[in-house]
Every structure is written in C-alpha cells, then in structure tokens.
Amino acid sequence: MMEHLFSPYNIKGLELKNRIVMPPMCQYSVENKDGIATDWHYLHYVNRAIGGAGFIIIEMTDVQPDGRISDYDLGLWSDEQIPALARIVEGCHRYGAKIAIQIGHTGRKAEHISEPVAPSAIPFNEHSKIPRALSTEEVKEMVEMFRKSIQRAVKAGFDAIELHGAHGYLIHQFHSPLTNKREDEYGRDLTKFGREIIEAAKSEMPEDMPLIMRISAKEYVEGGYGINESIEFAKEYQKAGVDMFDVSSGGEGPIGSRGRPGTHAAYQLPLAREIKEALHVPVIAVGRLDDPVLANAVIGNEEANLVAVGRGMLRNPHWALEAAATLQKETEVPKQYVDGFRRLIDIKR
Ligand SMILES: Cc1cc2nc3c(=O)[nH]c(=O)nc-3n(C[C@H](O)[C@H](O)[C@H](O)COP(=O)(O)O)c2cc1C
C-alpha cells in the first residue's frame, strides 16, 4: 500500500503514529544559565504533541557548559537537568508523540565564553574568537562527556537520541577537512571522534532504541565538501551504529561563492534522497517542507522516511492536525479541540 504522511512508521523499538517530525530548534529559554528546561520548554514541546506531530526532537542540548551557543541553551552535563526533561517526555507521551533529544557541543561556535574549543585553532569567521585546539586527552574526555549526557537522556525516558553532527558544531568540525588540521589520531582519521561518540552512545542506549545523527550533507564555504564526501563519512557513521540520518546542510562558516543554501521549497530534499539511496538507510528530510501536499509527496515518492517541519511548527503548533485536514487523512484530534476541526472532519466523512 502507498505510504503517506499519516502512515505509521517503526524503526527498531520506536513506533511513530505518523511521519511528521518537529526538528530540533533552540529556544534560548533557560532562565538561570543552569541548562535546566523551563515551563517555556514544557509548553512549547507538549503543545506540538497535542498538535499532532508524531515525533518531537528537543533542541540542541549540550554536554558541557562551554559547549553551549549561549548561556540560555539546554544542558545535560548534570543529573539536576534530568527531571525537567523527564517531565517534557511524559507530557509528549501523554498526547501520543514520541520524543528524542539532540545532543551536541558547539565547539568553536560558542558565543558566550572567552575561549571556545575546537579540533584546530581556526575561527569561524573574522569576527569570532580564535578557538583553542583540544589536546588528544581532552578529545577523549569529550567523548566521555557525550556518553554521560546520553546516559542521562536515557534516564529521562527519551525514545531516541539524535547526535548533532551538522551545522558546523563540534562533531562536524572534526569531520570537515576545513576545520580539522590535527596531526594526532583524530586528525589522521576525520571520523574517529564522531565514531567514538556513536559507539559510546550505543553502549548506553537500550538495544532497540534508534540512534539518529544529523549531518550537513553539503558545505557552502569555498573548498567545502559535497554530497559525495558526505556519503562516504555517513557510511562510516552508519557502520559505527547510526540507525537513521537527519539530513541538513551548511553552517560551517561564511558562505562562499560555491553556492548558497536554497530558500525554495524542499531545498535539502535531494541530499536526503541521495543519502537514503547510497546507504540504504532511513532518513529524515528537512527544509521548507511545510506545504502538507509537498510533505505528503515526499513520503509517497519514498524520498525520505520522515519529514521535519521546523519554522512551520513555530508558526503553527497544530501544523500536523491541519495537514491531516488538508490531506483528508485520519488522525486523532484531542477531544478538547474537536470543535475546532469539526467542519474539516465532516468534510472528510
Ligand atoms: C529558531 C531555530 C532554531 C534552530 N535550532 C536548531 C538546533 O538546535 N539544532 C539543529 O540541528 N537545527 C536547528 N535549527 C534548524 C531546524 O532544525 C531546521 O533544520 C531548519 O529550520 C530548516 O527547516 P524548516 O525550513 O522546516 O524550518 C533551528 C532553526 C530555527 C528556525
């Protein structure tokens, strides 16, 4: 049978009611610089569960205070940060969504500290601070920080983990030849850092919990890598244990003449499709897919397994319910909101 946006989807033990994903989006809404989720985060995420999204991925959550973009980012470097996240997990589950968390480290893109760290002492652009290159020992400690954060995420009850390997953050900085000029084992082998994090993650996660990795499948700076190179490094990550890729692009530095990220609908979809075909791996497509007819076609044409809608869900927490009405697909509407959708539901009948 033809699959569509409201077909259920299973990957390992993760059972989703539809193909609609809320992708990670930083809210910069921590109140006391303590990395702890607030009522804003609870309301923001649980509202998207009420609004019908099948899968919610919490924004980039950092493994260390210095790994934050700003002082207002979420963190998982302490057990004290677990309960507020566990509450969000429970809320999303109550309203029928499954939930993951994006674990990451900003590396050289940290904006609030005097000395960010990176694989090599190369700044993001001419206005940013020159980062300090991590020692080999510190790189190994960093892998352990990822491990501990993932252990805490599992304790909080998440259904899946996403590693942030995109947008020019630390894992991306290690696998990009532009930002990793190291001479040690982590420079001779550009994916070693990412692979060790994947292996550490898998050792902390239950057997049936999927590991997702977000990658930038293409860089936009002069001399950056393209899809052929990202297929190769993604294969190594897949071998190390990644179950699904969330395919984004860019973020590594000032945009060069090589090309700009598109602003048209589905601008990153060809990248997702290529990764899916080359690796025979499930993928999440993202980037201006907020027209329900288009999102539905992505699934029907088997270009991606899941579709993420970011800015569309910032505008409209009930994006998924309205998409069901537009596409005339069955979906559960919270009983409190049935009146709001009744006319549309009647049309369906
Ligand atoms: C406010 C905002 C915050 C974001 N924060 C993150 C983040 O924490 N991690 C990440 O991987 N992508 C982040 N993104 C990128 C989105 O996940 C998504 O890939 C992007 O917005 C393109 O999808 P869209 O066209 O549906 O919005 C952010 C985007 C926005 C608009």
mmCIF file with all atom_site columns, N, CA and C in Angstrom, residues 22 82 99 324:
data_model
loop_
_atom_site.group_PDB
_atom_site.id
_atom_site.type_symbol
_atom_site.label_atom_id
_atom_site.label_alt_id
_atom_site.label_comp_id
_atom_site.label_asym_id
_atom_site.label_entity_id
_atom_site.label_seq_id
_atom_site.pdbx_PDB_ins_code
_atom_site.Cartn_x
_atom_site.Cartn_y
_atom_site.Cartn_z
_atom_site.occupancy
_atom_site.B_iso_or_equiv
_atom_site.pdbx_formal_charge
_atom_site.auth_seq_id
_atom_site.auth_comp_id
_atom_site.auth_asym_id
_atom_site.auth_atom_id
_atom_site.pdbx_PDB_model_num
ATOM 1  N N  . MET A 1 22  ? 8.959  17.194 14.502 1.00 0.00 ? 22  MET A N  1
ATOM 2  C CA . MET A 1 22  ? 9.354  18.556 14.867 1.00 0.00 ? 22  MET A CA 1
ATOM 3  C C  . MET A 1 22  ? 10.872 18.510 15.035 1.00 0.00 ? 22  MET A C  1
ATOM 4  N N  . ILE A 1 82  ? 17.985 16.382 34.609 1.00 0.00 ? 82  ILE A N  1
ATOM 5  C CA . ILE A 1 82  ? 17.136 15.272 34.137 1.00 0.00 ? 82  ILE A CA 1
ATOM 6  C C  . ILE A 1 82  ? 15.641 15.490 34.416 1.00 0.00 ? 82  ILE A C  1
ATOM 7  N N  . ILE A 1 99  ? 9.473  11.043 21.482 1.00 0.00 ? 99  ILE A N  1
ATOM 8  C CA . ILE A 1 99  ? 10.348 12.197 21.677 1.00 0.00 ? 99  ILE A CA 1
ATOM 9  C C  . ILE A 1 99  ? 11.824 11.804 21.793 1.00 0.00 ? 99  ILE A C  1
ATOM 10 N N  . ALA A 1 324 ? -3.556 17.040 8.325  1.00 0.00 ? 324 ALA A N  1
ATOM 11 C CA . ALA A 1 324 ? -4.487 15.904 8.194  1.00 0.00 ? 324 ALA A CA 1
ATOM 12 C C  . ALA A 1 324 ? -5.787 16.366 7.543  1.00 0.00 ? 324 ALA A C  1
#
